[in-house]
XYZ file of N, CA, C and O in Angstrom:
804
model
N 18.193 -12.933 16.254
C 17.780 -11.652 15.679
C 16.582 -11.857 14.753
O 16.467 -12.843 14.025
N 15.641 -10.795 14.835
C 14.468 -10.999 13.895
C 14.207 -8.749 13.420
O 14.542 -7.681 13.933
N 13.325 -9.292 12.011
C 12.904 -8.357 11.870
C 12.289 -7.232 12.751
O 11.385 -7.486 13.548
N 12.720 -6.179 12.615
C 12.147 -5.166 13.919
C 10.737 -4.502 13.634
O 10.283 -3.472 14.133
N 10.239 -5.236 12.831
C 8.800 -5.222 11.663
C 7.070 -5.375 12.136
O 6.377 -6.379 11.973
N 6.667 -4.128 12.728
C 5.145 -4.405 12.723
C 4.188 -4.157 11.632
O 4.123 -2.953 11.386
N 3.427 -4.876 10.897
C 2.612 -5.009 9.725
C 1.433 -4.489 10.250
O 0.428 -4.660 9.560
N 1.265 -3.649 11.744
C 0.000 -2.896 12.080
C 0.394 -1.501 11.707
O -0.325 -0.763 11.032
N 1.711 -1.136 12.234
C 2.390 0.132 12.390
C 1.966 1.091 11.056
O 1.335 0.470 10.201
N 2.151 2.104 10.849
C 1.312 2.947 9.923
C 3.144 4.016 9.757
O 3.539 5.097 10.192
N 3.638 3.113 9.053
C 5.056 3.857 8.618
C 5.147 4.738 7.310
O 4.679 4.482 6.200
N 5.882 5.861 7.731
C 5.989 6.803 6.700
C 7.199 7.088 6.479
O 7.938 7.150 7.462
N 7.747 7.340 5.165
C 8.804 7.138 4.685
C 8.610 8.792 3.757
O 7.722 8.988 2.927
N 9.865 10.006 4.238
C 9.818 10.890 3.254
C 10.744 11.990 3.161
O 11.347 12.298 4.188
N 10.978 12.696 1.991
C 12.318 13.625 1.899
C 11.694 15.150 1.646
O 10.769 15.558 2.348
N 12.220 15.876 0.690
C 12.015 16.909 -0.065
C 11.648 16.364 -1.229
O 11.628 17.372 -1.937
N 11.264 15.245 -2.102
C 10.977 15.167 -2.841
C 9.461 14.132 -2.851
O 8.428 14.450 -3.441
N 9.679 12.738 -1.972
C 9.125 12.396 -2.138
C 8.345 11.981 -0.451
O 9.019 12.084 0.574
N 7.054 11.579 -0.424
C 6.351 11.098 0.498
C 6.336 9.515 0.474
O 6.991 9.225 -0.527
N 5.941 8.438 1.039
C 5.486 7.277 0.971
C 4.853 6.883 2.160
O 5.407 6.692 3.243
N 3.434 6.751 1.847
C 2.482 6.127 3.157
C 1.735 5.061 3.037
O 1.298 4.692 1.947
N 1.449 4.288 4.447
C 0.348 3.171 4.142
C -0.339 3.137 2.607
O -1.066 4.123 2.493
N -0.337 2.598 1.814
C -1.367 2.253 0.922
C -3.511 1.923 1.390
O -3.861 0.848 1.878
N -4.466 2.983 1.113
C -5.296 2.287 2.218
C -5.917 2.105 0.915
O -5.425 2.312 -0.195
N -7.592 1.497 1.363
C -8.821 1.356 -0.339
C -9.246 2.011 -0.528
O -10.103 1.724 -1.364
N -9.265 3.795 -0.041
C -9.661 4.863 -0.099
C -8.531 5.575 -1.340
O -8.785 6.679 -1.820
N -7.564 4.957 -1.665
C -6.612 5.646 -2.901
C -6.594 4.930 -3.969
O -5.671 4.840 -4.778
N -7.584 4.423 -3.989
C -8.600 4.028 -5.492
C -8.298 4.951 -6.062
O -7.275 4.998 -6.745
N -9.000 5.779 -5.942
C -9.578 7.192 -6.407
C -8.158 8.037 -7.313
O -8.225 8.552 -8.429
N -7.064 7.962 -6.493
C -5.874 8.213 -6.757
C -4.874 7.696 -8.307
O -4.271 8.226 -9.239
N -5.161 6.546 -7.868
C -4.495 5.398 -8.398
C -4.951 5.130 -10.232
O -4.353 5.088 -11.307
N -6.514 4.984 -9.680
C -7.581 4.461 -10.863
C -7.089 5.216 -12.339
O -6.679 4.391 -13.156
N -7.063 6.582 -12.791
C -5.926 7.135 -13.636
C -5.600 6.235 -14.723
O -6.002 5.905 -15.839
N -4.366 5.907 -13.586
C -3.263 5.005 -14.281
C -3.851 3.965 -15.183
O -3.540 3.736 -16.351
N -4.805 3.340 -14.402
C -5.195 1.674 -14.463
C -6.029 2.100 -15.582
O -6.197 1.193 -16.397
N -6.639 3.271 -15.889
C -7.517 3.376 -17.204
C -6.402 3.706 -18.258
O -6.289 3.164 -19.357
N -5.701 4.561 -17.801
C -4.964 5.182 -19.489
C -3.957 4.980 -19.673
O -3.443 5.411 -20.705
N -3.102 4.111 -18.603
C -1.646 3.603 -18.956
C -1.654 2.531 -19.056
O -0.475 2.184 -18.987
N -2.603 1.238 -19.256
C -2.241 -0.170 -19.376
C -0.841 -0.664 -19.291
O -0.405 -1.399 -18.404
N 0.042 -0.024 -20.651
C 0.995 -0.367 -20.617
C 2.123 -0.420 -19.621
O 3.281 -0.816 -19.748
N 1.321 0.203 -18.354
C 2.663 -0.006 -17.059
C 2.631 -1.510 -16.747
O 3.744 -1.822 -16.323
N 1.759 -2.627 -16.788
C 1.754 -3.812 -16.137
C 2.305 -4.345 -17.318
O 2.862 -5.361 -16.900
N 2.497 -4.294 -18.522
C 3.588 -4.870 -19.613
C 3.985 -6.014 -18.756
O 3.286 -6.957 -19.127
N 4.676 -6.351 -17.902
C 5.728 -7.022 -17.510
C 5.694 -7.346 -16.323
O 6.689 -7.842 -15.795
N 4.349 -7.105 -15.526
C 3.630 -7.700 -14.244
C 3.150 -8.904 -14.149
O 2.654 -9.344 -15.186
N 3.141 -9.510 -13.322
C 2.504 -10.540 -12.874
C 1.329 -10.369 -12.265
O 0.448 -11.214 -12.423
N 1.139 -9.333 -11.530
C -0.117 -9.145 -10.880
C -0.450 -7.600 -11.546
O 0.008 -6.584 -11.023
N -1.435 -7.556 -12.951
C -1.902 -6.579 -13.292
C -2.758 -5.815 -12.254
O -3.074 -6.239 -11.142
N -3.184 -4.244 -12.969
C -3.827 -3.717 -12.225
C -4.609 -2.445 -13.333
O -5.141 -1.366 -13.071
N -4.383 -3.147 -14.584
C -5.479 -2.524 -15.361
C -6.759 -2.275 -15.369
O -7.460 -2.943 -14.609
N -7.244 -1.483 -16.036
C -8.578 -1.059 -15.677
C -9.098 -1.092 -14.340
O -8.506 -1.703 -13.450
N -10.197 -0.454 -14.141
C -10.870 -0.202 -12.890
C -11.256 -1.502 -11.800
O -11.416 -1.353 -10.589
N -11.340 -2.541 -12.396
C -11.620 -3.666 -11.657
C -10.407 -4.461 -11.657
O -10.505 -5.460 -10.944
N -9.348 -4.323 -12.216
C -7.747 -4.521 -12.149
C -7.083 -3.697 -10.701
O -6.379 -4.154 -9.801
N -7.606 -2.381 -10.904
C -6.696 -1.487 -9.838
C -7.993 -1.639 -8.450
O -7.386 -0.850 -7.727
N -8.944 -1.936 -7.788
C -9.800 -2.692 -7.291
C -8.888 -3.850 -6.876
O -8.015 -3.634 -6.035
N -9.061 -5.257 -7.500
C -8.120 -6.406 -7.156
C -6.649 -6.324 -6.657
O -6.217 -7.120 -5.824
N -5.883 -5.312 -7.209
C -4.519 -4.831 -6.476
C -4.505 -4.568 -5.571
O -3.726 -5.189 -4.847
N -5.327 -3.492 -4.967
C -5.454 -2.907 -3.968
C -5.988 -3.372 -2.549
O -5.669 -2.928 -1.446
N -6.880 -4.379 -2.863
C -7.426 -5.496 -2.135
C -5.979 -6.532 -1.788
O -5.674 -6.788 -0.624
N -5.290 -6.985 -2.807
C -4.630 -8.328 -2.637
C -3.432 -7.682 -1.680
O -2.854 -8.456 -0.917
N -3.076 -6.387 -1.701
C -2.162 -5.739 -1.499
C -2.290 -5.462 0.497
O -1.446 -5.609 1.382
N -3.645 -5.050 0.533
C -4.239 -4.712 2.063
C -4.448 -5.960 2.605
O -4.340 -6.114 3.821
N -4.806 -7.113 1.685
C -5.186 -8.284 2.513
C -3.630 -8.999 2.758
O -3.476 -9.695 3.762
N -2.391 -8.778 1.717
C -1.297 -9.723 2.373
C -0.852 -8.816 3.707
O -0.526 -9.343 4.771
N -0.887 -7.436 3.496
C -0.209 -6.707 4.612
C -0.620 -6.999 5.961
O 0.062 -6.960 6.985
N -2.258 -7.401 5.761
C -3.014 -7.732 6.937
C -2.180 -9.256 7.802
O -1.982 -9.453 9.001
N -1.810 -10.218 6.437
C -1.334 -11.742 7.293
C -0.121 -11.143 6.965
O 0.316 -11.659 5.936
N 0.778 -10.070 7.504
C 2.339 -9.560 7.877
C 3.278 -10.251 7.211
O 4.207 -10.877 7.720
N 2.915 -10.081 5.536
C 3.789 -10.566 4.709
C 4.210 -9.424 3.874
O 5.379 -9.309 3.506
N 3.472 -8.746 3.627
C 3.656 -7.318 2.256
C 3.054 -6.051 3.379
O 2.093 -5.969 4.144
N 4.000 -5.312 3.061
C 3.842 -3.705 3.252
C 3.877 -2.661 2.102
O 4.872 -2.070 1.682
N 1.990 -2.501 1.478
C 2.601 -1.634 0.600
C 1.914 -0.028 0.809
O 0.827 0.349 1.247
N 3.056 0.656 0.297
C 2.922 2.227 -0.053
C 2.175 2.484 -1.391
O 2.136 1.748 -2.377
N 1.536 3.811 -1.184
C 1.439 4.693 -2.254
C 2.405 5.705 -2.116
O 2.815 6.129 -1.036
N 2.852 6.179 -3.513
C 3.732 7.296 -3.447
C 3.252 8.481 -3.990
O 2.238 8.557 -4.684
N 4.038 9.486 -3.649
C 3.139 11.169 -3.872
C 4.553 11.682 -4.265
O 5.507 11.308 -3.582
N 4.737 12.458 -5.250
C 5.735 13.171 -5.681
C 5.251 14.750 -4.733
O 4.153 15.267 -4.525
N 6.330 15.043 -4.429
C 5.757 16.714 -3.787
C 6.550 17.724 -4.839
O 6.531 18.903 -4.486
N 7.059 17.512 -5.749
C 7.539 17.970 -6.873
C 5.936 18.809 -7.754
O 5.404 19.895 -7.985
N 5.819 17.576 -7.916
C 3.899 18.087 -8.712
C 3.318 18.033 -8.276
O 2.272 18.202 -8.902
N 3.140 17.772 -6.845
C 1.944 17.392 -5.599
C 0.854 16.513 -6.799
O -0.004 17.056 -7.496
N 1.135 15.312 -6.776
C 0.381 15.066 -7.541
C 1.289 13.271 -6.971
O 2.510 13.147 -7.054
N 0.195 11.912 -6.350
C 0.264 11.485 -6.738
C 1.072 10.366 -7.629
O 0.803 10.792 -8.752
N 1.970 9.097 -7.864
C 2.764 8.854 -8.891
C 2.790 7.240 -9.163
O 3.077 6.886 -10.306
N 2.514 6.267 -8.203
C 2.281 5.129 -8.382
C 2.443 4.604 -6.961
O 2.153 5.255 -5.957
N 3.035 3.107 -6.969
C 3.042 2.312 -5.902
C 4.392 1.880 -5.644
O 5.442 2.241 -6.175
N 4.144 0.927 -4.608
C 5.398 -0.080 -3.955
C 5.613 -0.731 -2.743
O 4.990 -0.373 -1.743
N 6.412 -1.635 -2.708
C 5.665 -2.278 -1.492
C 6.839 -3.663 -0.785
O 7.655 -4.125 -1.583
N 6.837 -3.813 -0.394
C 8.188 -5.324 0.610
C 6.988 -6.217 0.656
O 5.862 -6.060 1.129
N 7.432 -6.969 0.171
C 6.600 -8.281 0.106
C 7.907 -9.531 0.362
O 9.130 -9.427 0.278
N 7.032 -10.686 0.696
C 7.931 -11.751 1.160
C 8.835 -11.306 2.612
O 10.046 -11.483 2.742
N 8.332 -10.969 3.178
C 8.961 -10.298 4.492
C 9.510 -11.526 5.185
O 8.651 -12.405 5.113
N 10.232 -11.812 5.615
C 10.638 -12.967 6.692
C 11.212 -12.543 7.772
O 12.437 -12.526 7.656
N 10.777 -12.154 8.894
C 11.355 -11.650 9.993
C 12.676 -12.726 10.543
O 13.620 -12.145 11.078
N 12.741 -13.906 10.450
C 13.688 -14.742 10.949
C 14.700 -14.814 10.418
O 15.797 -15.047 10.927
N 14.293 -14.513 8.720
C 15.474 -14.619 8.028
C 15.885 -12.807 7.923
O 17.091 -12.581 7.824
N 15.180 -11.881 7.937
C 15.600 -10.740 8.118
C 15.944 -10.584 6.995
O 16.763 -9.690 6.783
N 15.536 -11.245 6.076
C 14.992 -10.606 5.088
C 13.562 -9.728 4.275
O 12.429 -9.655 4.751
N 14.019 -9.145 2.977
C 12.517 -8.920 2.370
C 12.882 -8.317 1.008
O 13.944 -7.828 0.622
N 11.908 -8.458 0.494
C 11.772 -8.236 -1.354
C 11.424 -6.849 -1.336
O 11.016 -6.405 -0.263
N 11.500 -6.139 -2.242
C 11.094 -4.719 -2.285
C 10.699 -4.643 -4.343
O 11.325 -4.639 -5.404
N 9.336 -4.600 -3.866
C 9.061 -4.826 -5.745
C 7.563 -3.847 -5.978
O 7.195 -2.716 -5.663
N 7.009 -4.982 -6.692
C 5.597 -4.452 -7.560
C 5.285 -2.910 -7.464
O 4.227 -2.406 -7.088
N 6.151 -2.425 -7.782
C 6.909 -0.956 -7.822
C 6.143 -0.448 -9.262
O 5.696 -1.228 -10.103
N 6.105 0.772 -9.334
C 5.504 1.202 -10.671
C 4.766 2.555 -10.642
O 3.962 2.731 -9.726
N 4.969 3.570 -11.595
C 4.823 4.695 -11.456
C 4.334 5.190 -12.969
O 4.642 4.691 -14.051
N 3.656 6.093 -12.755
C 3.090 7.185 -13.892
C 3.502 7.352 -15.213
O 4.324 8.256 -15.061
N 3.495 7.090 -16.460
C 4.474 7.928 -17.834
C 5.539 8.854 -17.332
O 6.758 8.813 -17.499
N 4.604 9.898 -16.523
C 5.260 11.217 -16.350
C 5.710 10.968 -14.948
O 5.216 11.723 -14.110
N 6.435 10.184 -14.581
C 7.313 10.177 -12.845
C 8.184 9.325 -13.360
O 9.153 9.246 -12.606
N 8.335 8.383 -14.661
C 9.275 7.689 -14.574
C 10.474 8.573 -15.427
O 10.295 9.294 -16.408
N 11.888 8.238 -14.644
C 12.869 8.952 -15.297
C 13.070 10.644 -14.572
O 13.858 11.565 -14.787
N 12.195 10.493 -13.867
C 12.009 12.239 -12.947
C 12.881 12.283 -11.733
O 12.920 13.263 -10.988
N 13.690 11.018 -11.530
C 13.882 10.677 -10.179
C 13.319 10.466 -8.982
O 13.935 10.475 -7.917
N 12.167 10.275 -9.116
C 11.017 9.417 -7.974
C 11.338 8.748 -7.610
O 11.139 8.653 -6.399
N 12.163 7.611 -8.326
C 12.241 6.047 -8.178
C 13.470 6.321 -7.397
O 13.544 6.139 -6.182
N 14.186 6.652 -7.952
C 15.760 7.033 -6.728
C 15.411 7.163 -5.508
O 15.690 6.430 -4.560
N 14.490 8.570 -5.543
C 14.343 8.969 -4.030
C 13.816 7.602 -3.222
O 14.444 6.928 -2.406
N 12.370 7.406 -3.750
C 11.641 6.206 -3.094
C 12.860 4.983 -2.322
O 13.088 4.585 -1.180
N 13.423 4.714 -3.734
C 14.111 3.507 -3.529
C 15.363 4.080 -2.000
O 15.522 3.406 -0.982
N 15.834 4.992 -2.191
C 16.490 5.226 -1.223
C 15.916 5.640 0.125
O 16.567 5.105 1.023
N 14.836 6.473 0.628
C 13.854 6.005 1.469
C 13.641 4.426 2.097
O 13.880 4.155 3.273
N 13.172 3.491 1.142
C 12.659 2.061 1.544
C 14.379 1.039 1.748
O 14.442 0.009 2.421
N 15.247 1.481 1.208
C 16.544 0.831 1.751
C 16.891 1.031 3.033
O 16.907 0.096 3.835
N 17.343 2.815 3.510
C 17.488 3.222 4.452
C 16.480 2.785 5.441
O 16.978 2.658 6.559
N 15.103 2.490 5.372
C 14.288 2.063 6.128
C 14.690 0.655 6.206
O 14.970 0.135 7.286
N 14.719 0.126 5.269
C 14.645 -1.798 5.415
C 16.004 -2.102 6.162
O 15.966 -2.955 7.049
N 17.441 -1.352 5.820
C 18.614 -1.963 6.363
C 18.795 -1.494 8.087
O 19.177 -2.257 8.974
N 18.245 0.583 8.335
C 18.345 0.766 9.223
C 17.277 1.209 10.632
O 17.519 1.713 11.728
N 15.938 0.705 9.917
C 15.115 0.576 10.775
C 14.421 -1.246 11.126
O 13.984 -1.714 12.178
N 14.511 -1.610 10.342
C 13.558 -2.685 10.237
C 14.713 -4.126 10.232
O 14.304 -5.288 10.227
N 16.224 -3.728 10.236
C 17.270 -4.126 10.766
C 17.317 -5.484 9.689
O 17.886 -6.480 10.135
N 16.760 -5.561 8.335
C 17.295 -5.930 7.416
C 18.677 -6.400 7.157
O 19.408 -5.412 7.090
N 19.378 -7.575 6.974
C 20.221 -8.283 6.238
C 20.192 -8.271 4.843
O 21.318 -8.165 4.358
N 19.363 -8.337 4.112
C 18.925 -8.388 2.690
C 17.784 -7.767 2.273
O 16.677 -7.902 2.796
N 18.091 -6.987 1.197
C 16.896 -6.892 0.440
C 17.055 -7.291 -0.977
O 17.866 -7.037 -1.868
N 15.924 -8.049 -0.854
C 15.979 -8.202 -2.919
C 15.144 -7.986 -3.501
O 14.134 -7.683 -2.865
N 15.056 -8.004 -4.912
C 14.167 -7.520 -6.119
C 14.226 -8.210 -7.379
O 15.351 -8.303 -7.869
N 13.475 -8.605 -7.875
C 12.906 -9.384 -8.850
C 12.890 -8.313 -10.007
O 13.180 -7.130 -9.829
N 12.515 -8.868 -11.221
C 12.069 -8.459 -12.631
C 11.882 -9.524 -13.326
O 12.312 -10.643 -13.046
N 10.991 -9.107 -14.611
C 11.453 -10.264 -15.924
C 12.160 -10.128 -16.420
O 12.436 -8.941 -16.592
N 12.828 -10.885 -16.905
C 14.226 -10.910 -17.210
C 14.339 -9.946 -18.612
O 15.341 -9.411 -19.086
N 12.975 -9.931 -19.078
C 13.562 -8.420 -20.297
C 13.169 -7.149 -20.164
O 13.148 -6.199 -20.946
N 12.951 -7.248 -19.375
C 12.400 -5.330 -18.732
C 13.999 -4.662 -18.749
O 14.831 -4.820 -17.855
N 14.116 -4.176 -19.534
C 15.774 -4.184 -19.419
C 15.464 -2.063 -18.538
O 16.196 -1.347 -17.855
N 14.421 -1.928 -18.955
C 14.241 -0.443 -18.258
C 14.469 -1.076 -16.455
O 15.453 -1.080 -15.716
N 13.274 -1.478 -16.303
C 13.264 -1.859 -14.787
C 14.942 -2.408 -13.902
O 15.356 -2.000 -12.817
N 15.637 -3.485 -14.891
C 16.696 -3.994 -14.597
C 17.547 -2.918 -14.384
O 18.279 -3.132 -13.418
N 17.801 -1.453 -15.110
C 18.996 -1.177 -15.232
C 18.932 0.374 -14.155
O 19.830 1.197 -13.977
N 17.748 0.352 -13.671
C 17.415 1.162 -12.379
C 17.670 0.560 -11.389
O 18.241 1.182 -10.493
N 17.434 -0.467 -11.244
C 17.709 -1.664 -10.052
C 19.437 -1.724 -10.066
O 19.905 -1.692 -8.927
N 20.185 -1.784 -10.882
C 21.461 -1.574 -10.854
C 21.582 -0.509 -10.897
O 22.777 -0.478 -10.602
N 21.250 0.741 -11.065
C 21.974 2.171 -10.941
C 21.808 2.589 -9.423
O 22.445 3.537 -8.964
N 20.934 1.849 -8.673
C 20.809 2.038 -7.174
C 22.013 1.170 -6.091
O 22.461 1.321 -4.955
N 22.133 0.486 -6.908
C 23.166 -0.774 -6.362
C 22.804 -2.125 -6.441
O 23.838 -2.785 -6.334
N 21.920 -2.778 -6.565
C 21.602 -3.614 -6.357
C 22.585 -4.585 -7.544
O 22.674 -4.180 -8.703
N 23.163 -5.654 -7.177
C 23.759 -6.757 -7.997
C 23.282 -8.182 -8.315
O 23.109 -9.207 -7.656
N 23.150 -7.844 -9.515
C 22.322 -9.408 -9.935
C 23.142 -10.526 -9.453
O 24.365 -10.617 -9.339
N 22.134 -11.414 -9.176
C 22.727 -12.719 -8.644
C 22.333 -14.216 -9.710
O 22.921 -15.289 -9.574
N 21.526 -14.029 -10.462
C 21.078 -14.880 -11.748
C 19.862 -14.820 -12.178
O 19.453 -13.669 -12.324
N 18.878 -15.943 -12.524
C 17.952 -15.953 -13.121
C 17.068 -17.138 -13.071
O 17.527 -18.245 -13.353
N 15.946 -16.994 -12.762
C 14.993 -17.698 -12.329
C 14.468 -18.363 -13.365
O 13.451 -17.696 -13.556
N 14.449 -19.772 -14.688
C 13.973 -19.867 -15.340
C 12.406 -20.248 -15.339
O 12.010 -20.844 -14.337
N 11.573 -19.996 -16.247
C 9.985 -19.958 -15.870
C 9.386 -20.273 -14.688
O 8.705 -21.280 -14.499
N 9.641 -19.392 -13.863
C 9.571 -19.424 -12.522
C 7.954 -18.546 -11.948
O 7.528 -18.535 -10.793
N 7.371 -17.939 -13.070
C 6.026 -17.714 -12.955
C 5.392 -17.199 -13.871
O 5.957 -16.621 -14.799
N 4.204 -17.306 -13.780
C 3.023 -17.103 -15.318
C 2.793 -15.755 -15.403
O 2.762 -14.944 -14.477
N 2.636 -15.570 -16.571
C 2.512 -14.239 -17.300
C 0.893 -14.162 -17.276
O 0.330 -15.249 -17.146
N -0.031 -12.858 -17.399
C -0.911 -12.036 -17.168
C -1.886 -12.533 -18.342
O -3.077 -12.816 -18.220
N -0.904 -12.585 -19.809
C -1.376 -12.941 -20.666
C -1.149 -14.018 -21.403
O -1.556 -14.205 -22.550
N -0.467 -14.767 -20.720
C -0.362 -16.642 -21.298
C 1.079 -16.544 -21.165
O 1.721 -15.495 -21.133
N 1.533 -17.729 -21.089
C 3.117 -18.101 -21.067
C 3.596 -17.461 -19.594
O 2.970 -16.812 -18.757
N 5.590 -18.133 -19.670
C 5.566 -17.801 -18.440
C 6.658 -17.160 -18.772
O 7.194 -17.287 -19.873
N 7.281 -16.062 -17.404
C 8.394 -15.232 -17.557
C 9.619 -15.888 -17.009
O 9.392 -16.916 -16.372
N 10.952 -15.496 -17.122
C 12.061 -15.851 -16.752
C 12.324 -14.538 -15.678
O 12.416 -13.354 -16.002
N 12.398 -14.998 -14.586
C 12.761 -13.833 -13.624
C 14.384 -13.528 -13.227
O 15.132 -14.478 -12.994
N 14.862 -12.140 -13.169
C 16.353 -11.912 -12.448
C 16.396 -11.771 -11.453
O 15.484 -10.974 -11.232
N 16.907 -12.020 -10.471
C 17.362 -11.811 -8.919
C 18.225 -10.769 -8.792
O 19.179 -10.946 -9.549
N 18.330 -9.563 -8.049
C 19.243 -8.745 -7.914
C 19.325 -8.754 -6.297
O 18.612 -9.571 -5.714
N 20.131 -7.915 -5.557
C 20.131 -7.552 -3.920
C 20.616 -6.716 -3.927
O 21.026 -6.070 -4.890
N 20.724 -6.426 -2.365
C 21.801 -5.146 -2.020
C 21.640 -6.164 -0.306
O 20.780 -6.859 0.235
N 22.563 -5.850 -0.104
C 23.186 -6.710 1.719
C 23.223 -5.509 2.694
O 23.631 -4.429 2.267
N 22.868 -5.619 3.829
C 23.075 -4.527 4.896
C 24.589 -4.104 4.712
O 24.612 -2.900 4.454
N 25.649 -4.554 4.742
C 26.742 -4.640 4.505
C 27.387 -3.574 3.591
O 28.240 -2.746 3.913
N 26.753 -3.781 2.276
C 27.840 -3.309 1.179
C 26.613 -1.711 1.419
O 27.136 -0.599 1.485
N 24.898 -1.867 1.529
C 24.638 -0.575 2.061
C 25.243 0.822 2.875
O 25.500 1.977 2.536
N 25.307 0.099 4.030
C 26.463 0.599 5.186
C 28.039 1.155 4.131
O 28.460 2.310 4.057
N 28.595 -0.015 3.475
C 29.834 0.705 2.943
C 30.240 1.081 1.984
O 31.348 0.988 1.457
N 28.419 1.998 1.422
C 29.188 2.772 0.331
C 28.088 2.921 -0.391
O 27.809 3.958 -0.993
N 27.273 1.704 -0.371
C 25.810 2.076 -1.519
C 24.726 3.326 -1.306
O 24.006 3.920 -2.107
N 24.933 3.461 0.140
C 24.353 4.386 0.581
C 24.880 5.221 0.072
O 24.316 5.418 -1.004
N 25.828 5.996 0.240
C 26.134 7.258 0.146
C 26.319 7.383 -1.922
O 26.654 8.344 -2.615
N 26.071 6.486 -2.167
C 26.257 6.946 -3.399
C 25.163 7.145 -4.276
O 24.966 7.949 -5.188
N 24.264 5.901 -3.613
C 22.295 6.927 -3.980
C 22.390 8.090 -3.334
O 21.936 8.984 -4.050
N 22.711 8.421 -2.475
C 22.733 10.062 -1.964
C 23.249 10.926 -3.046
O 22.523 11.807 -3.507
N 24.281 10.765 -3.424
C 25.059 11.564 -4.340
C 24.190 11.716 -5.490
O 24.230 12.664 -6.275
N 23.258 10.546 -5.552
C 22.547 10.954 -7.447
C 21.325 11.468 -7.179
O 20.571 11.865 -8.067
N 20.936 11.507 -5.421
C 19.605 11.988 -5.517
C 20.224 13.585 -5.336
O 19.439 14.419 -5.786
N 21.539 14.186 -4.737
C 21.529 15.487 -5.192
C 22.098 16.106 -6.428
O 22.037 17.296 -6.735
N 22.835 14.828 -7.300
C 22.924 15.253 -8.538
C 22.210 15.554 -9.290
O 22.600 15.918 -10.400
């Protein structure tokens, strides 16, 4: 068994709330915003995307891994505010192992806490476990983003430990990373339906 995964394919992922499409270098334009007046979203990134020649280099590193069929990333559009809201993307794809990471995720002041991230996240599961025939998905953080961590568990995902200085920080020193997952398995019996329940709560 292998991933059911083409890195040409032009996949769209979307509900009543939210959209998610190819990421292309034409949503600069989109994006750029952020990268001027929110710095503080890459706090806790590894791969910034501040300022204009920050969100430039993302966007590039992002189209060029998708190109060697390792990372698939989206932009996301809230249809709530028709407006736009950040990124995200499966990186580390391994078709053999049927696995893939689902990260460098990140959204607006005003989308976080709106339930974007629910929807999205439940979109890119349902896609990863029942299209793309996923065994695993996992997700990373630094280990003190305790915001990022405790969304990653309200979706399901269960930590599995912690990566000690396992990669360099943006601005010197290095971070301690957490491992979380979710298994095709426990998806199927039960995780699913219970992100359902909070995206109509």
């Amino acid at each position: 068994m292998t991933l059911n995964f083409n890195p040409q394919a032009e996949y769209i992922l979307e509900n009543d709330r939210v959209l998610l499409r190819p990421l292309k270098e034409t949503d600069f334009e989109f994006l750029l915003p952020f990268a001027i007046n929110e710095p503080d979203t890459w706090k806790y990134s590894y791969l910034s995307a501040r300022g204009e020649d920050g969100m430039r280099a993302y966007i590039a590193d992002a189209l060029k891994n998708r190109a060697k069929g390792v990372e698939y990333p989206f932009i996301v559009f809230d249809k709530q505010t028709g407006e736009y809201a950040g990124s995200t993307r499966f990186y580390d794809i391994q078709p053999v192992y049927q696995t893939v990471q689902l990260g460098y995720t990140w959204y607006g002041e005003k989308f976080r806490g709106s339930g974007v991230n629910k929807h999205c996240k439940f979109l890119l599961l349902q896609f990863a476990f029942e299209t793309l025939d996923a065994e695993r998905v996992e997700f990373r953080a630094d280990a003190r983003n305790e915001r990022s961590i405790a969304a990653m568990k309200s979706i399901g995902c269960k930590p599995e430990g912690i990566l000690r200085s396992n990669m360099p920080l943006t601005d010197g020193g290095r971070r301690d990373s957490i491992v979380l997952s979710i298994l095709k398995n426990e998806w199927l019996g039960g995780a699913k339906e219970k992100l359902r329940a909070k995206l109509v709560g």
